[in-house]
Short mmCIF file of C-alpha atoms and ligand atoms in Angstrom, two decimals:
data_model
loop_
_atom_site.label_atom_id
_atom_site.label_comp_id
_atom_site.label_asym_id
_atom_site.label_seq_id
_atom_site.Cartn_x
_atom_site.Cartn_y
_atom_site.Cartn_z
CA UNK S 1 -74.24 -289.73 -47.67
CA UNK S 2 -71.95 -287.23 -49.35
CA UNK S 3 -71.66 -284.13 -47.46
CA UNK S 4 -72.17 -281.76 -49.91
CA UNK S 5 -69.29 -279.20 -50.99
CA UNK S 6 -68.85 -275.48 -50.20
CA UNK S 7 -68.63 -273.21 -53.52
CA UNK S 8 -64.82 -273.04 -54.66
CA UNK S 9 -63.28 -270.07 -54.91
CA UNK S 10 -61.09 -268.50 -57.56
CA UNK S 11 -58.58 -268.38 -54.69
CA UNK S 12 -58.49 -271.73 -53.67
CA UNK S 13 -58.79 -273.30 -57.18
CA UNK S 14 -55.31 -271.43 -57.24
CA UNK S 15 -54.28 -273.37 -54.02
CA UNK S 16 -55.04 -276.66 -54.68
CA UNK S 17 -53.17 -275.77 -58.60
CA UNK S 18 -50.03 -274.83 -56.59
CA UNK S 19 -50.56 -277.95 -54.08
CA UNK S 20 -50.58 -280.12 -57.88
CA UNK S 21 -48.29 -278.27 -59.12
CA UNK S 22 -45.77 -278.84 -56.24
CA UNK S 23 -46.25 -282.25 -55.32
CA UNK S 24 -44.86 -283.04 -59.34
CA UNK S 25 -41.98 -280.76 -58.91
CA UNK S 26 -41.26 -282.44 -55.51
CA UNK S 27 -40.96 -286.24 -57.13
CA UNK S 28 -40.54 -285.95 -60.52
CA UNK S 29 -37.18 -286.96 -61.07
CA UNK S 30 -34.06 -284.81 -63.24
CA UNK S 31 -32.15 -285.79 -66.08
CA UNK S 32 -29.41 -287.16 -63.62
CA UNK S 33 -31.51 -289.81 -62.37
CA UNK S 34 -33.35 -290.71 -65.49
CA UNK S 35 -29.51 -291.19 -66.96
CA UNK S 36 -28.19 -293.44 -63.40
CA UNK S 37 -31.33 -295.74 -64.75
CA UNK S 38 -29.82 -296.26 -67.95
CA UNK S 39 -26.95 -296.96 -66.52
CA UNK S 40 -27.94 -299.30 -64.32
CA UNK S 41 -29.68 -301.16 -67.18
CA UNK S 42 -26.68 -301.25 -69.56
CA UNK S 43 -24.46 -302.64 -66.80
CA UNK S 44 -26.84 -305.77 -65.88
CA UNK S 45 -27.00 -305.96 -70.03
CA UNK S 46 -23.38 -306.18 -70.07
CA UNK S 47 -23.33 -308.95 -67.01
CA UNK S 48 -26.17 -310.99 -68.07
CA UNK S 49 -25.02 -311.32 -71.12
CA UNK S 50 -22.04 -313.48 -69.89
CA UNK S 51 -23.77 -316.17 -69.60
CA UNK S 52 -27.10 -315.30 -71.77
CA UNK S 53 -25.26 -314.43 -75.03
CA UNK S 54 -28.41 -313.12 -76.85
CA UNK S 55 -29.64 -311.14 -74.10
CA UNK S 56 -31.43 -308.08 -74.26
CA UNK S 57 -32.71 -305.72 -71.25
CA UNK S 58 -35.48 -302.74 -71.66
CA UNK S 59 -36.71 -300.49 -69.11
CA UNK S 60 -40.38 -300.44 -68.73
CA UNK S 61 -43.20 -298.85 -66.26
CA UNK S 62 -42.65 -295.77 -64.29
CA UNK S 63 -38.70 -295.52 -65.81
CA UNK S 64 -40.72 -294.96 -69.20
CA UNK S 65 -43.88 -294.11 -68.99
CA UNK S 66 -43.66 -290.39 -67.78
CA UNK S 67 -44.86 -291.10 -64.10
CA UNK S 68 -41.97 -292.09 -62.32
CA UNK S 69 -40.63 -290.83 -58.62
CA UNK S 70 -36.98 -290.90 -57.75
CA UNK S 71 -37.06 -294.05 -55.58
CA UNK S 72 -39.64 -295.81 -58.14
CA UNK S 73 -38.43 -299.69 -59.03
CA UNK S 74 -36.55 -300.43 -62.37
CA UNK S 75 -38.68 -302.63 -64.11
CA UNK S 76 -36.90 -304.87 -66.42
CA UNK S 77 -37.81 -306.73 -69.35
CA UNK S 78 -35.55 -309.93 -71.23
CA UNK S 79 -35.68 -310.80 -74.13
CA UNK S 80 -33.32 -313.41 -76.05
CA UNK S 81 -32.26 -312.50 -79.43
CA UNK S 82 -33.64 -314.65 -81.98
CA UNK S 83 -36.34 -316.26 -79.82
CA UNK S 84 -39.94 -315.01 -80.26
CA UNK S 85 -41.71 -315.97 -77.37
CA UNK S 86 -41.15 -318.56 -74.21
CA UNK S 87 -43.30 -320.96 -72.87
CA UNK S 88 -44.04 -321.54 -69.11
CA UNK S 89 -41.37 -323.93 -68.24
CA UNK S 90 -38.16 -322.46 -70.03
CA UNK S 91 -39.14 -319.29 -68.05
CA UNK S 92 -38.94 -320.60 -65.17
CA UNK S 93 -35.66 -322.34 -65.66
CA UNK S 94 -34.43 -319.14 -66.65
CA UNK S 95 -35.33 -316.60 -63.87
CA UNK S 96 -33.85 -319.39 -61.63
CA UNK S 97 -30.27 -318.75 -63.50
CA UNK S 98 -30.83 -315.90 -64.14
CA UNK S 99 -31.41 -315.43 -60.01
CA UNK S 100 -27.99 -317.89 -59.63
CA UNK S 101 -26.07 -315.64 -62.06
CA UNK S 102 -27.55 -311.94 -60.57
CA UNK S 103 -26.08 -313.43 -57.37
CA UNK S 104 -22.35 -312.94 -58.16
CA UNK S 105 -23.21 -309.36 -59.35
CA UNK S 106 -20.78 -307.40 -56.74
CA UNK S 107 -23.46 -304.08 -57.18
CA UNK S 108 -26.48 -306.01 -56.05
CA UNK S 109 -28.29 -307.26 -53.10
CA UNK S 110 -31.01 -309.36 -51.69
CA UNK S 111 -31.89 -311.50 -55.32
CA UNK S 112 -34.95 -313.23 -55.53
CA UNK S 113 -36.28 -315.29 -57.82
CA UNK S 114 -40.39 -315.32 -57.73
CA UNK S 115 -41.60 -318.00 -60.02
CA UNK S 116 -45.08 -318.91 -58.32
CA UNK S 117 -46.34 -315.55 -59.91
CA UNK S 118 -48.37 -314.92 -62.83
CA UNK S 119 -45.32 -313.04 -64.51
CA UNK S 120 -42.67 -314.72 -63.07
CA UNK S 121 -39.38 -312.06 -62.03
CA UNK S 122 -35.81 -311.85 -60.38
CA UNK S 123 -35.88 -309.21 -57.87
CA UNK S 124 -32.57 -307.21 -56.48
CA UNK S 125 -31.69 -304.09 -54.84
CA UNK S 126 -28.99 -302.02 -56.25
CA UNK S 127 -26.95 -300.83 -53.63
CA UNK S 128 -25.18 -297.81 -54.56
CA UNK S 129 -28.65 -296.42 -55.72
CA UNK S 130 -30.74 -297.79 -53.06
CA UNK S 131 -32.38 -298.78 -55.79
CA UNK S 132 -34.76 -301.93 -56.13
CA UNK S 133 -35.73 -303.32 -59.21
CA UNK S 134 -37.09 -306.65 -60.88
CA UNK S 135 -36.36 -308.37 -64.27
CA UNK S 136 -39.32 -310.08 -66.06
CA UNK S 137 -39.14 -312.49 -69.29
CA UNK S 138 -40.65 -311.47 -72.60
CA UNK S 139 -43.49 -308.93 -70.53
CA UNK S 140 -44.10 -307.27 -74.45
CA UNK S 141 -47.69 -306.67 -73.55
CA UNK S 142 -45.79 -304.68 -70.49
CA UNK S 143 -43.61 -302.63 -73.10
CA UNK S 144 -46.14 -301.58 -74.87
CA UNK S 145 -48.61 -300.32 -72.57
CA UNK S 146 -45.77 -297.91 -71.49
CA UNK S 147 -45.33 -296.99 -74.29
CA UNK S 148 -49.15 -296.04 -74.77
CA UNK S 149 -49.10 -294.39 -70.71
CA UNK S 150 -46.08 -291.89 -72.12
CA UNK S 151 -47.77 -291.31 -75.58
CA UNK S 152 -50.87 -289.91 -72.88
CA UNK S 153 -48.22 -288.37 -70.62
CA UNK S 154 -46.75 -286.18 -73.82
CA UNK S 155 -49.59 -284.79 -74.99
CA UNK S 156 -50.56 -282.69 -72.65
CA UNK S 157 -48.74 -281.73 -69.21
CA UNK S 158 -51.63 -281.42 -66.70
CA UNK S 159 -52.20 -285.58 -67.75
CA UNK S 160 -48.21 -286.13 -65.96
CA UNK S 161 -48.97 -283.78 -62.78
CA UNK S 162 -52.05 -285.48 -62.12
CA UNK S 163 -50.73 -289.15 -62.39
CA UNK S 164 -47.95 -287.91 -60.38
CA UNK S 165 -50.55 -286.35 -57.85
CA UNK S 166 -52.72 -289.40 -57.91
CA UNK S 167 -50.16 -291.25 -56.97
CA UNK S 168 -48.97 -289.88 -54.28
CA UNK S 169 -52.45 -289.57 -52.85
CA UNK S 170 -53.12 -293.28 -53.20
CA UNK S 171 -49.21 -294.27 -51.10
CA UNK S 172 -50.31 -291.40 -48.62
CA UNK S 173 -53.29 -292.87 -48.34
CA UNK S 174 -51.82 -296.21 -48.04
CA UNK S 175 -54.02 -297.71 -51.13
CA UNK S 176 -51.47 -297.99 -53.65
CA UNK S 177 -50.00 -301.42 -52.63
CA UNK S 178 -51.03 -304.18 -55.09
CA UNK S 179 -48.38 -306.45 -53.17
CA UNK S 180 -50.84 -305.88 -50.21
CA UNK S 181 -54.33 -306.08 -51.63
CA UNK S 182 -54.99 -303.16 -52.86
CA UNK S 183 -53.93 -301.16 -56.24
CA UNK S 184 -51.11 -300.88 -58.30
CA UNK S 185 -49.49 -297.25 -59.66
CA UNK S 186 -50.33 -298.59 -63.13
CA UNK S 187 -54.15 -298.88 -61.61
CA UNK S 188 -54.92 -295.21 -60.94
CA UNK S 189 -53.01 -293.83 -63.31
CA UNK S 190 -55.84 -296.23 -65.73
CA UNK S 191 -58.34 -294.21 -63.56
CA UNK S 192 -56.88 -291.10 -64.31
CA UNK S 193 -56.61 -291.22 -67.87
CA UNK S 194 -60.36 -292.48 -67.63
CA UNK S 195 -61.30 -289.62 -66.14
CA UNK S 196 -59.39 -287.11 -68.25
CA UNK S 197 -60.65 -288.43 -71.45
CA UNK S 198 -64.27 -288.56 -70.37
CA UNK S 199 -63.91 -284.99 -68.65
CA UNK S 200 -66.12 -282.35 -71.00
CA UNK S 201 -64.00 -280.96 -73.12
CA UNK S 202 -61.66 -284.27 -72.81
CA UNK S 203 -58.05 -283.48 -72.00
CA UNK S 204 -56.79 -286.56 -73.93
CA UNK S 205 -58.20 -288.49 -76.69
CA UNK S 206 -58.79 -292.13 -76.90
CA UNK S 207 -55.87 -293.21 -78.89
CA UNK S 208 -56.86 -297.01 -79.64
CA UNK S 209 -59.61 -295.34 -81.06
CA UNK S 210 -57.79 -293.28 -83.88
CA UNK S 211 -56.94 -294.11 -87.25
CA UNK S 212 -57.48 -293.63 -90.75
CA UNK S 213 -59.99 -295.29 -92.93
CA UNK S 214 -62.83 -297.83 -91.54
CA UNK S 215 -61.30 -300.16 -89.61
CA UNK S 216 -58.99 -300.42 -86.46
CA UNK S 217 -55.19 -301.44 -87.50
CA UNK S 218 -54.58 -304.79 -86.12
CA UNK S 219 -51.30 -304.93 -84.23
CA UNK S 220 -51.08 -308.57 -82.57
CA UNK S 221 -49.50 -309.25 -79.31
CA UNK S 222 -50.00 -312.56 -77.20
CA UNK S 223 -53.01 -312.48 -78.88
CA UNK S 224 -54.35 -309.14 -78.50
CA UNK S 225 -54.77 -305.88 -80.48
CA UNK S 226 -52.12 -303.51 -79.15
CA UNK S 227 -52.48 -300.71 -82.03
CA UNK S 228 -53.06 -296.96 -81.05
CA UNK S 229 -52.30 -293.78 -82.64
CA UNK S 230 -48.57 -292.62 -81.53
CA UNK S 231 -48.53 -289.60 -84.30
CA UNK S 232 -48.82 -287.00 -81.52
CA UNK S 233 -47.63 -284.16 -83.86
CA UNK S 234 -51.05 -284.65 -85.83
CA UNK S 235 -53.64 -282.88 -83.57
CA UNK S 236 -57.16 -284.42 -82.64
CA UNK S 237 -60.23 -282.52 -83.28
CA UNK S 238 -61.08 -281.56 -79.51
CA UNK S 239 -56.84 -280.73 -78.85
CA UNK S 240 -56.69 -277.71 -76.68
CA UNK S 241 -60.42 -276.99 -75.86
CA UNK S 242 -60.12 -277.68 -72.18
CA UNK S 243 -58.55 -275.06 -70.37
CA UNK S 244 -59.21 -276.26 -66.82
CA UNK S 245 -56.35 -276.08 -63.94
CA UNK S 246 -54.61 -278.94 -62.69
CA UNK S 247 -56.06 -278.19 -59.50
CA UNK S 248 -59.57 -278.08 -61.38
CA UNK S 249 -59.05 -281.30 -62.56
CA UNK S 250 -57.96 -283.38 -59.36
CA UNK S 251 -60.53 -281.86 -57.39
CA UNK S 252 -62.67 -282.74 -60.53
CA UNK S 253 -61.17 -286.51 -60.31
CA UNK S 254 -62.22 -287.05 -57.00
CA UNK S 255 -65.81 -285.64 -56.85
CA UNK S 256 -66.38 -287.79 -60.55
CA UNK S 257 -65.32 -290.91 -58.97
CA UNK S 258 -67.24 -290.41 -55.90
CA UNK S 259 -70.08 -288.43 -57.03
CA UNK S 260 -70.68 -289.08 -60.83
CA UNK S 261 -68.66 -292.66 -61.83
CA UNK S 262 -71.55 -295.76 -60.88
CA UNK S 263 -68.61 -298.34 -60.24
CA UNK S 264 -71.64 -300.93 -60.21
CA UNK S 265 -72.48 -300.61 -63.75
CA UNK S 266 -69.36 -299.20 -65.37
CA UNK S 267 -65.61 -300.07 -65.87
CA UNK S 268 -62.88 -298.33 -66.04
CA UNK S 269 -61.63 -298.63 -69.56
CA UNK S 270 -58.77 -296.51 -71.45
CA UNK S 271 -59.38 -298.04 -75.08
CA UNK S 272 -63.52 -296.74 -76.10
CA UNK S 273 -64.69 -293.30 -75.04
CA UNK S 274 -68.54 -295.26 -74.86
CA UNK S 275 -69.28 -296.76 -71.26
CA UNK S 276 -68.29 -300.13 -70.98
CA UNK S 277 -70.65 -301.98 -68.54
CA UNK S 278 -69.52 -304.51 -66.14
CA UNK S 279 -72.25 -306.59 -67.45
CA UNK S 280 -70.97 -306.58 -70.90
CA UNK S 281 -67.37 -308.26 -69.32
CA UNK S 282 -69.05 -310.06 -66.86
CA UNK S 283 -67.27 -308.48 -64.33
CA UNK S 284 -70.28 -308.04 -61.64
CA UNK S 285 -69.43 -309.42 -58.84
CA UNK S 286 -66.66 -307.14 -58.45
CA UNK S 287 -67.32 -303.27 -57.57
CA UNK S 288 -63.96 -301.36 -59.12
CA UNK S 289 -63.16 -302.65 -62.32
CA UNK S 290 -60.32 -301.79 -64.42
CA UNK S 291 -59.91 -302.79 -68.01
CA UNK S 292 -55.90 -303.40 -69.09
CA UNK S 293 -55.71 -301.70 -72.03
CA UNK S 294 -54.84 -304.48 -74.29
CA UNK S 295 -54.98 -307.41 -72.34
CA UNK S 296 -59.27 -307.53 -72.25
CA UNK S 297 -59.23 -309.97 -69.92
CA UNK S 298 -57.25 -308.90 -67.58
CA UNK S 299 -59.28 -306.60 -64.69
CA UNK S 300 -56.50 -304.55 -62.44
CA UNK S 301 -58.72 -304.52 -59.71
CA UNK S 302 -59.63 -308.50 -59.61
CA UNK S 303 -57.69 -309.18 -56.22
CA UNK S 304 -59.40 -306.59 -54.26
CA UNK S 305 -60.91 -307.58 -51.00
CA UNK S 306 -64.53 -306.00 -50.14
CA UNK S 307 -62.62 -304.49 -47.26
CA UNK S 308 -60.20 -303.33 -49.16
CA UNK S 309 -62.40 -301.71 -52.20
CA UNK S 310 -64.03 -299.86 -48.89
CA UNK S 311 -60.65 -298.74 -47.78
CA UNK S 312 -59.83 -297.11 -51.15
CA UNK S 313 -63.18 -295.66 -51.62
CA UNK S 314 -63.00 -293.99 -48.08
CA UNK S 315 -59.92 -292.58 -49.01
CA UNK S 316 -61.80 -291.05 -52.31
CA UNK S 317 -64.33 -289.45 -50.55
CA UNK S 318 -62.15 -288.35 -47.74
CA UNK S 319 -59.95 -286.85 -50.57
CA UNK S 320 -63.15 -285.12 -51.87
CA UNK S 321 -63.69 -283.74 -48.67
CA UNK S 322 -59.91 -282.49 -47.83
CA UNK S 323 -59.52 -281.00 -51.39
CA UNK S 324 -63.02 -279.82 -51.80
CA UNK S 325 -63.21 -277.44 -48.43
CA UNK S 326 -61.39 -274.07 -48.96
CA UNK S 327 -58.75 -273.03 -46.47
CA UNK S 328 -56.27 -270.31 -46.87
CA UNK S 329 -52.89 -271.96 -46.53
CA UNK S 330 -51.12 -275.19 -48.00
CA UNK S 331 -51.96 -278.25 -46.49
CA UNK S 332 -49.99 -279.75 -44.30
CA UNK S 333 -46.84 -280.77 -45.60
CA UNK S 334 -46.65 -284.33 -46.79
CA UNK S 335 -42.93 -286.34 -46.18
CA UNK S 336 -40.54 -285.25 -48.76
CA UNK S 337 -39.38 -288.52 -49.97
CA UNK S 338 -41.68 -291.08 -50.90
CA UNK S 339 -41.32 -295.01 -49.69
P1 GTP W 401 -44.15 -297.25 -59.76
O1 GTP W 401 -43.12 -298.35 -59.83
O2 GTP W 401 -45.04 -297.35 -58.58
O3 GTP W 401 -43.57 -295.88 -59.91
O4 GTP W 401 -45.12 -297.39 -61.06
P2 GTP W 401 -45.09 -298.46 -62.25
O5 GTP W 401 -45.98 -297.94 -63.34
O6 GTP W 401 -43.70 -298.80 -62.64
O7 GTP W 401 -45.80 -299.71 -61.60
P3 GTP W 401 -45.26 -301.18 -61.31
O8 GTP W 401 -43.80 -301.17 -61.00
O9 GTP W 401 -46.20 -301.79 -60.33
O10 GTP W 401 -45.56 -301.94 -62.68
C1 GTP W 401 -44.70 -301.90 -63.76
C2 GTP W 401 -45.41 -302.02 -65.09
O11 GTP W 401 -45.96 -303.32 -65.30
C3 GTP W 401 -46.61 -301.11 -65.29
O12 GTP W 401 -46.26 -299.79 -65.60
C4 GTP W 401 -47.27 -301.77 -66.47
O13 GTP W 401 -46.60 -301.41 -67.65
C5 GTP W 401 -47.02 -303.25 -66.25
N1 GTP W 401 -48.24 -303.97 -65.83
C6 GTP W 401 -49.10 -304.63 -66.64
N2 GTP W 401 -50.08 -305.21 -65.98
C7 GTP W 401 -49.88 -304.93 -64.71
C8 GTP W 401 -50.60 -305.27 -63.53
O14 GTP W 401 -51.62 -305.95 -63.52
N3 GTP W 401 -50.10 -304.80 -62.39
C9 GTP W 401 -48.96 -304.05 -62.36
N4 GTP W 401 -48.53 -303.59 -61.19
N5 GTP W 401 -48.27 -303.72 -63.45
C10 GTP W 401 -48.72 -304.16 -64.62
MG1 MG W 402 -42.33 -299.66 -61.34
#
């Protein structure tokens, strides 16, 4: 039921590059705004530590990771100095002070403790930003998946402008909402990488997957093997051998996950270049699957409705079509700042 794709042209391969091309320009953000978020985070330090003594505060997700947009949330993780981990209750307790304390902050608005979650958080806006942001307990897992999602994002720049284009595409297309059913950011940008490191020459390696000797570093975490390669000055055999466009490759995204990816039988998984089959997680009765990274149990697409998993392949194959049919000019102009 695919309608089947006009030959691409040179030419347009060069349009839908400078379409990529501009849509990062247009959100990435500078070094001013990268700096406010420091600031930001060193002022909360400073505030929660009045009545946390041992506090510490770290930026994680799209402030880190290589794929944020200038009105993307802070995402904050505490820690307490000293204190390894925290069980269910104590967490609690704490994001409700924590919520109590935030609320005397004279910068922020609108605090809100969510404990009913499965990562409990304070939320606030930041008003001379316009910022919003949220403040998690002891999310390490969190940490150091951004950390992996920037070690991807350095290696090679067509990986940033096409999580930055996928993104956009997905709030455009108004699937990009995990808060409303359907993915998160962190999500595609999983699907991306997927994509890029099974492309033919891959763009990116598999990084859990390299290291010296016979067997696979163990790096434990909550329980689970966060260890990848991070040496990105040593080169991996295939480094440089793929010389598509940008525009190549999200054109190339969209017809492999509507044309070539069998969402039945495979999942989505960042940490083995060999298919991973749904049946192997047990994962079948749901059609997108995502494997976290690290956490193996964890499948990023487990609260999507049937509708909704329609609704987001739609906009695939729509996307397929839009980007896959030659025209002359730029596409329409998409809003300038991002919600
Ligand atoms: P934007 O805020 O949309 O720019 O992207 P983001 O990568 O910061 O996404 P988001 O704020 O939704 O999530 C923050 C971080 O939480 C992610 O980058 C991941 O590091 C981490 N995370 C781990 N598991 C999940 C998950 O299941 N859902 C989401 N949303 N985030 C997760
Ligand atoms: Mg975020």
């Amino acid at each position: 039921e695919l309608e089947a794709l006009p030959p691409i042209t040179q030419e347009f391969h060069s349009v839908l590059n400078k379409v990529c091309e501009q849509c990062y320009s247009d959100f990435a953000p500078d070094e001013l705004e990268v700096g406010v978020r420091e600031h930001i985070l060193q002022d909360l330090e400073a505030f929660v530590r009045r009545q946390f003594a041992g506090a510490r505060l770290q930026l994680f997700g799209s402030s880190k990771n290589g794929f944020g947009f200038r009105q993307s949330d802070l995402d904050i993780c505490m820690v307490l100095e000293g204190q390894e981990t925290i069980d269910d209750v104590d967490c609690i307790s704490i994001i409700e002070s924590l919520a109590r304390s935030l609320k005397k902050h004279p910068g922020l608005k609108n605090i809100l403790p969510i404990t009913t979650a499965k990562v409990p958080i304070v939320k606030f806006y930041h008003v001379r930003t316009g910022l919003e942001g949220d403040i998690s307990l002891y999310n390490t897992l969190a940490l150091h998946n951004t950390h992996l999602l920037a070690s991807y994002a350095a290696i090679d720049r067509r990986v940033k402008i096409l999580c930055y284009v996928m993104k956009v595409f997905a709030k455009m297309c108004d699937i990009g909402d995990a808060s409303r059913g359907s993915l998160s950011s962190y999500a595609y940008t999983l699907m991306v990488l997927f994509f890029l490191q099974q492309r033919n020459p891959p763009i990116i390696p598999v990084l859990q997957e390299i290291y010296d000797g016979k067997k696979k570093p163990e790096v434990l975490v909550d329980g689970w093997n966060v260890y990848f390669f991070d040496d990105l000055k040593t080169r991996w055999p295939q480094y440089g051998k793929n010389s598509e466009s940008v525009g190549e490759l999200w054109l190339g995204l969209l017809r492999f996950y509507t044309e070539d990816f069998d969402f039945r039988e495979h999942v989505v998984c960042v940490r083995q270049h060999a298919r991973l089959t749904t049946f192997n997680k047990q994962w079948t009765s749901k059609y997108i699957v995502i494997e976290d990274p690290f956490d193996l149990n964890h499948n990023l697409g487990a609260g999507l409705s049937r509708k909704m998993t329609n609704f987001i392949m739609k906009a695939f194959i729509n996307g397929r079509t839009v980007f896959g049919t030659p025209v002359k000019v730029f596409p329409p102009a998409y809003p300038s700042q991002m919600e």
